[in-house]
């Protein structure tokens, strides 16, 4: 049977395609804009016919009807990383949370520690050889496909066909549906004077020829905006966004000086604009790979001068980062922060930056604290942290004593809180 005949045979309506789901199934959905809206809408509409079905995902973009807590016994969301669509449910206890390092999720799926009964994902149109590209998010989805009983694709002509280890053959597909709505666009975060100040400190420490991993947020994007005059930058990251596209268009990114996979930008998911999605389509300079490849600290560290830029919510005087909760209240998730901090620390001449505004709530609360708020989910430990940057300067912690760390951290706190922090540091025998 030809691949075209297989395609026609497996082409169903969304309402029929969700018949692949059975009670008790664990459905895996890709990160962010890789989620398939027609399939998830059909599942939502029929959710009451199912029992104990779970839909697991990092960073959902849309709040589908299955997020309804009153029908959680039928279909329930499971989060690997909270976003705007899932945060309230997670904080209310209506959504389950599975913490893990992003890089290890494929391994957890392969070993059966995270189930994968069914995969729902957006996909590009099929090529002449019968392959689809999961260009928007290869992440843990490729591992889930290898374990799943059934893979259901939502084929959309607006999804680019990317290079890399992100392809699935029609013979691996149980059912497919078609849709043509635009891929969700996610705009750049707001950049203010605080973000710009932090961005300048970091940008000044990035040399020509460096390879970048850039997290999502106003501060990382503020760094990016100040790198357009750099030369021969490379990209090895988990997320590719419009900030990176800006660097490519400025000529700052060439990937020529990369010492691992030179000439190639490497990422595992995409989040941005229609222009960015079009940029990815069959671009020989870009490859999308599973997250156990992109975020593996050993592999990423093969890039000399690897720069990791990630944000946190709160940090203590020793350097412990609480990047995913507000006290005990969940906010996001672990993601790839630890993966890339460790990768940059291993890299020859690499630099790992943790960035944050010094205060919150109109300067009424310090984000640099003597001890993390009780119940805070510790994301990155003190032994991994190197550079910490606020709008007041840069603290360098690795190799420093506890006393030196406290002094460095107090020096980059908001001036209004330095006396209080000094007093608390003495109480804790750090000074």
XYZ file of C-alpha atoms in Angstrom:
431
model
C 0.000 0.000 0.000
C 1.377 3.440 -0.920
C 1.928 6.108 1.714
C -0.856 8.150 0.123
C -3.267 5.224 0.464
C -2.227 4.745 4.082
C -2.880 8.435 4.671
C -6.385 8.231 3.214
C -7.122 5.103 5.229
C -6.117 6.738 8.526
C -7.749 10.127 7.852
C -10.672 10.607 10.271
C -12.746 13.371 11.797
C -11.541 14.601 15.201
C -14.662 13.073 16.774
C -13.775 9.657 15.365
C -10.043 9.953 15.968
C -10.453 10.266 19.737
C -11.931 6.758 19.740
C -8.278 5.720 19.972
C -8.494 6.770 23.643
C -9.584 4.246 26.268
C -10.564 4.732 29.904
C -7.510 5.032 32.109
C -5.250 6.205 29.283
C -2.391 8.650 29.747
C -2.275 10.994 26.747
C 0.997 12.795 26.041
C 0.837 16.196 24.314
C 3.876 18.263 23.174
C 5.101 21.506 24.666
C 3.328 24.782 23.956
C 2.153 25.426 20.407
C 2.740 21.785 19.473
C -0.593 20.985 21.139
C -3.297 19.894 18.632
C -6.375 22.125 19.120
C -8.875 20.155 17.009
C -8.086 16.901 18.811
C -8.091 18.455 22.280
C -11.348 20.304 21.525
C -12.985 17.036 20.404
C -11.706 15.293 23.530
C -13.069 18.156 25.636
C -16.490 17.963 23.991
C -16.753 14.234 24.683
C -14.871 14.164 27.973
C -17.825 12.888 30.028
C -17.836 9.587 28.129
C -14.347 8.779 29.452
C -13.158 7.785 32.913
C -9.772 8.479 34.487
C -8.080 9.791 31.331
C -5.095 12.077 31.872
C -3.627 14.597 29.417
C 0.003 15.437 30.209
C 1.939 18.393 28.830
C 4.530 21.080 29.435
C 3.255 24.663 29.160
C -0.252 24.365 27.676
C -1.151 27.415 25.607
C -4.955 27.149 25.462
C -7.310 26.392 28.329
C -9.434 23.648 26.779
C -12.713 22.600 28.361
C -11.164 19.450 29.799
C -9.423 21.734 32.327
C -12.849 21.984 34.009
C -12.304 20.683 37.575
C -15.901 19.443 37.757
C -15.113 16.819 35.088
C -11.648 15.869 36.337
C -12.818 12.327 37.096
C -13.387 11.940 33.358
C -10.407 13.799 31.853
C -7.765 15.469 34.036
C -4.771 17.598 33.115
C -1.319 16.592 34.314
C 1.377 19.254 34.168
C 5.117 18.921 33.724
C 5.395 22.737 33.790
C 2.621 25.228 34.580
C 1.732 28.083 32.243
C -1.025 30.679 32.146
C -3.616 28.094 31.087
C -2.825 25.635 33.866
C -1.402 27.713 36.729
C -4.684 28.433 38.539
C -5.693 24.774 38.359
C -2.338 23.707 39.715
C -2.546 26.174 42.579
C -6.070 24.981 43.404
C -4.980 21.340 43.390
C -7.175 20.454 40.411
C -4.182 19.624 38.197
C -1.560 17.025 39.002
C 2.120 18.003 38.776
C 5.045 15.737 37.844
C 8.385 17.450 38.592
C 11.440 16.436 36.585
C 14.428 17.788 34.741
C 13.362 18.492 31.156
C 16.332 16.518 29.817
C 15.279 13.386 31.700
C 11.653 13.221 30.602
C 12.304 10.968 27.583
C 14.177 8.556 29.857
C 11.314 8.537 32.368
C 8.915 7.709 29.534
C 11.183 5.027 28.093
C 11.467 3.359 31.503
C 7.714 3.511 32.088
C 8.010 5.886 35.045
C 5.850 8.337 33.100
C 3.179 6.479 31.080
C 2.495 6.990 27.381
C -0.609 5.229 26.086
C -1.637 7.730 23.413
C 0.113 10.704 21.782
C -1.818 13.692 20.388
C 0.343 16.156 18.434
C 0.333 18.766 15.700
C 2.323 17.743 12.637
C 3.386 19.147 9.291
C 1.885 17.817 6.064
C 3.308 14.471 4.968
C 6.206 14.484 2.506
C 6.515 12.236 -0.538
C 8.246 9.570 1.549
C 5.454 9.322 4.102
C 7.082 11.383 6.861
C 5.593 14.145 9.012
C 7.663 16.651 10.983
C 6.940 17.420 14.641
C 8.787 20.684 14.167
C 7.101 22.701 16.891
C 8.087 20.378 19.723
C 10.217 17.249 19.481
C 10.884 17.442 23.243
C 9.631 14.289 25.050
C 7.091 13.548 22.309
C 9.427 11.399 20.233
C 10.043 9.136 23.238
C 6.304 9.002 23.924
C 5.641 7.942 20.318
C 8.037 5.029 20.709
C 6.064 3.762 23.734
C 2.482 4.659 22.797
C -0.240 2.230 21.823
C -1.674 4.844 19.461
C -0.314 8.018 17.858
C -2.880 10.514 16.570
C -1.703 13.428 14.417
C -3.372 16.725 13.683
C -1.945 17.615 10.272
C -1.849 21.332 9.572
C -0.334 23.090 6.512
C 0.793 25.962 8.766
C 3.147 23.645 10.671
C 6.661 23.824 9.177
C 8.640 20.768 8.099
C 11.877 20.976 10.086
C 15.103 19.016 9.867
C 16.481 16.951 12.743
C 15.264 13.991 14.791
C 11.632 15.063 14.746
C 9.962 12.880 12.099
C 7.292 10.192 12.226
C 6.252 7.863 9.373
C 2.653 7.284 8.347
C 3.081 3.601 9.246
C 3.540 4.628 12.905
C 0.273 6.581 12.960
C -3.006 5.083 14.205
C -5.199 7.975 13.043
C -4.888 11.503 11.726
C -7.100 14.532 11.355
C -6.665 17.678 9.316
C -6.937 21.297 10.381
C -5.835 24.594 8.876
C -6.056 27.150 11.665
C -3.002 29.313 12.247
C -0.421 28.037 14.707
C -0.760 29.993 17.956
C 1.561 32.980 18.079
C 3.258 33.984 21.330
C 4.563 37.538 21.538
C 7.792 38.742 23.089
C 7.629 39.655 26.801
C 7.571 43.279 27.897
C 11.044 44.753 28.391
C 11.369 47.664 30.825
C 14.309 49.626 32.246
C 15.076 46.993 34.899
C 15.230 44.253 32.269
C 17.395 46.452 30.049
C 19.844 47.123 32.876
C 20.182 43.436 33.680
C 20.471 42.639 29.986
C 23.383 45.049 29.571
C 25.361 43.483 32.425
C 24.959 40.040 30.863
C 25.551 41.143 27.275
C 28.821 42.816 28.267
C 30.083 39.430 29.513
C 29.261 37.519 26.318
C 32.181 37.197 23.919
C 32.075 36.870 20.142
C 31.939 33.214 19.146
C 29.827 32.170 22.131
C 26.997 29.648 21.844
C 23.727 30.698 23.472
C 20.970 29.028 25.428
C 18.279 31.568 26.139
C 15.241 30.960 28.328
C 11.873 32.645 27.926
C 11.157 35.987 29.604
C 11.704 39.714 29.546
C 15.259 39.603 30.898
C 16.607 36.931 28.525
C 15.051 38.826 25.622
C 16.577 42.066 26.897
C 19.958 40.339 26.690
C 19.241 39.208 23.145
C 18.360 42.712 22.010
C 21.825 43.872 23.085
C 23.720 41.174 21.198
C 22.973 42.264 17.625
C 26.473 43.729 17.242
C 28.247 40.538 18.350
C 29.936 38.221 15.850
C 29.777 34.487 15.093
C 27.330 33.554 17.835
C 25.900 30.044 17.876
C 22.613 28.604 19.133
C 22.169 25.433 21.196
C 19.018 25.892 23.237
C 15.775 24.249 24.297
C 13.499 26.991 22.958
C 13.888 28.997 19.792
C 11.928 32.246 19.785
C 11.722 35.521 17.926
C 14.641 36.957 19.903
C 16.942 34.391 18.346
C 15.444 35.134 14.927
C 16.385 38.795 15.484
C 20.006 37.759 16.092
C 20.012 35.659 12.935
C 18.646 38.532 10.859
C 21.207 40.957 12.325
C 24.037 38.674 11.239
C 25.201 38.073 14.813
C 24.386 34.342 14.617
C 26.444 32.343 12.133
C 27.068 29.100 14.108
C 30.531 28.955 12.495
C 32.441 28.914 15.793
C 30.389 26.189 17.457
C 32.510 23.267 18.595
C 29.524 20.888 18.651
C 27.451 20.587 15.480
C 29.003 23.673 13.836
C 26.824 25.430 11.300
C 23.609 24.267 12.964
C 21.159 25.886 15.344
C 19.806 23.244 17.732
C 16.507 23.414 19.662
C 13.725 21.174 20.948
C 10.633 23.429 20.797
C 9.486 26.658 19.186
C 7.498 29.539 20.654
C 6.908 32.734 18.730
C 5.428 34.319 15.631
C 4.225 33.161 12.235
C 7.437 34.630 10.826
C 9.449 32.371 13.134
C 7.474 29.282 12.130
C 8.091 30.077 8.470
C 11.806 30.544 9.201
C 11.988 26.967 10.500
C 10.480 25.387 7.383
C 13.123 23.198 5.692
C 15.853 25.523 6.963
C 19.175 23.649 6.596
C 20.731 25.823 9.329
C 18.272 24.611 11.993
C 17.581 21.190 13.494
C 14.904 20.198 15.998
C 15.848 17.341 18.327
C 14.390 15.578 21.370
C 15.127 17.207 24.697
C 17.399 14.402 25.912
C 19.717 15.516 23.100
C 19.397 19.304 23.311
C 19.422 19.537 27.111
C 21.844 16.773 27.977
C 24.469 18.696 29.985
C 27.274 16.511 28.630
C 26.306 17.068 24.986
C 25.470 20.777 25.337
C 28.796 21.313 27.122
C 30.642 20.173 24.017
C 30.003 23.723 22.852
C 32.880 25.901 24.053
C 31.812 29.287 25.432
C 28.309 28.019 26.148
C 26.219 30.824 27.650
C 23.102 29.864 29.653
C 20.682 32.646 30.568
C 17.781 31.729 32.837
C 15.510 33.569 35.258
C 14.492 32.866 38.830
C 11.821 34.163 41.198
C 13.828 34.188 44.433
C 17.398 33.420 45.506
C 19.027 33.165 48.916
C 22.395 34.398 50.121
C 24.088 31.083 49.360
C 22.709 30.974 45.828
C 19.808 28.544 46.083
C 17.215 29.363 43.408
C 13.479 29.036 43.778
C 12.487 29.403 40.125
C 9.176 27.547 40.003
C 7.059 28.436 43.028
C 6.069 31.338 45.246
C 6.735 29.746 48.601
C 4.773 26.476 48.423
C 2.432 27.801 45.710
C 3.375 26.366 42.286
C 4.032 28.836 39.492
C 5.882 27.109 36.620
C 8.203 24.083 36.758
C 11.794 22.925 36.646
C 12.134 22.988 32.867
C 15.658 23.092 31.487
C 17.262 25.582 33.864
C 19.352 23.043 35.773
C 20.260 21.210 32.557
C 21.827 24.282 31.000
C 23.371 25.711 34.160
C 25.270 22.446 34.507
C 26.092 22.384 30.801
C 27.545 25.906 30.886
C 29.568 25.056 33.994
C 31.083 22.065 32.155
C 31.725 24.005 28.948
C 35.215 25.375 28.289
C 34.930 29.135 29.014
C 31.173 28.700 29.533
C 29.102 31.030 31.712
C 25.798 30.296 33.458
C 23.718 33.351 34.344
C 20.735 33.458 36.691
C 18.887 36.742 36.234
C 16.188 38.435 38.300
C 14.971 41.897 39.300
C 16.192 42.719 42.788
C 12.675 43.415 44.066
C 8.994 42.688 43.481
C 5.710 44.491 44.147
C 6.955 48.017 43.456
C 10.200 47.585 45.397
C 8.357 46.480 48.549
C 9.780 42.928 48.588
C 13.349 41.798 48.043
C 13.883 38.789 45.791
C 17.321 38.249 47.327
C 16.567 36.739 50.718
C 18.524 35.310 53.663
C 16.644 32.015 53.295
C 14.129 30.923 50.694
C 10.509 31.325 51.728
C 9.382 28.146 53.546
C 7.931 25.632 51.109
C 9.749 27.056 48.085
C 10.531 24.452 45.433
C 14.318 24.619 45.061
C 15.138 24.492 41.356
C 18.883 25.035 41.068
C 21.126 24.307 44.031
C 23.861 26.495 45.465
C 26.659 24.305 44.111
C 25.550 24.874 40.518
C 25.035 28.638 40.573
C 27.787 30.826 39.144
C 26.736 34.308 37.992
C 23.696 36.046 39.484
C 22.633 39.325 37.877
C 20.213 42.015 39.009
C 19.856 45.612 37.853
C 22.414 46.491 40.550
C 25.249 44.319 39.304
C 26.761 40.857 38.997
C 27.580 38.378 41.762
C 29.993 35.536 40.982
C 29.523 32.628 43.407
C 31.329 29.465 42.308
C 34.494 28.844 44.260
C 33.464 31.385 46.900
C 32.993 30.751 50.618
C 29.603 31.143 52.276
C 30.740 34.519 53.653
C 31.927 35.701 50.246
C 28.680 34.547 48.632
C 26.608 36.478 51.132
C 28.706 39.595 50.520
C 28.367 39.246 46.743
C 24.603 38.731 46.926
C 24.002 41.629 49.312
C 25.980 43.899 46.974
C 23.513 43.281 44.105
C 20.373 43.562 46.255
C 18.265 46.710 46.216
C 20.005 49.329 48.422
C 16.893 49.623 50.623
C 17.303 45.997 51.745
C 21.074 45.684 52.118
C 21.199 46.621 55.811
C 18.443 44.156 56.656
C 20.110 41.418 54.621
C 23.440 42.106 56.338
C 21.811 41.832 59.755
C 20.138 38.535 58.812
C 23.367 37.190 57.344
C 25.108 37.823 60.661
C 22.267 36.100 62.525
C 22.757 33.083 60.259
C 26.550 33.193 60.858
C 27.186 33.917 57.172
C 29.030 37.164 57.983
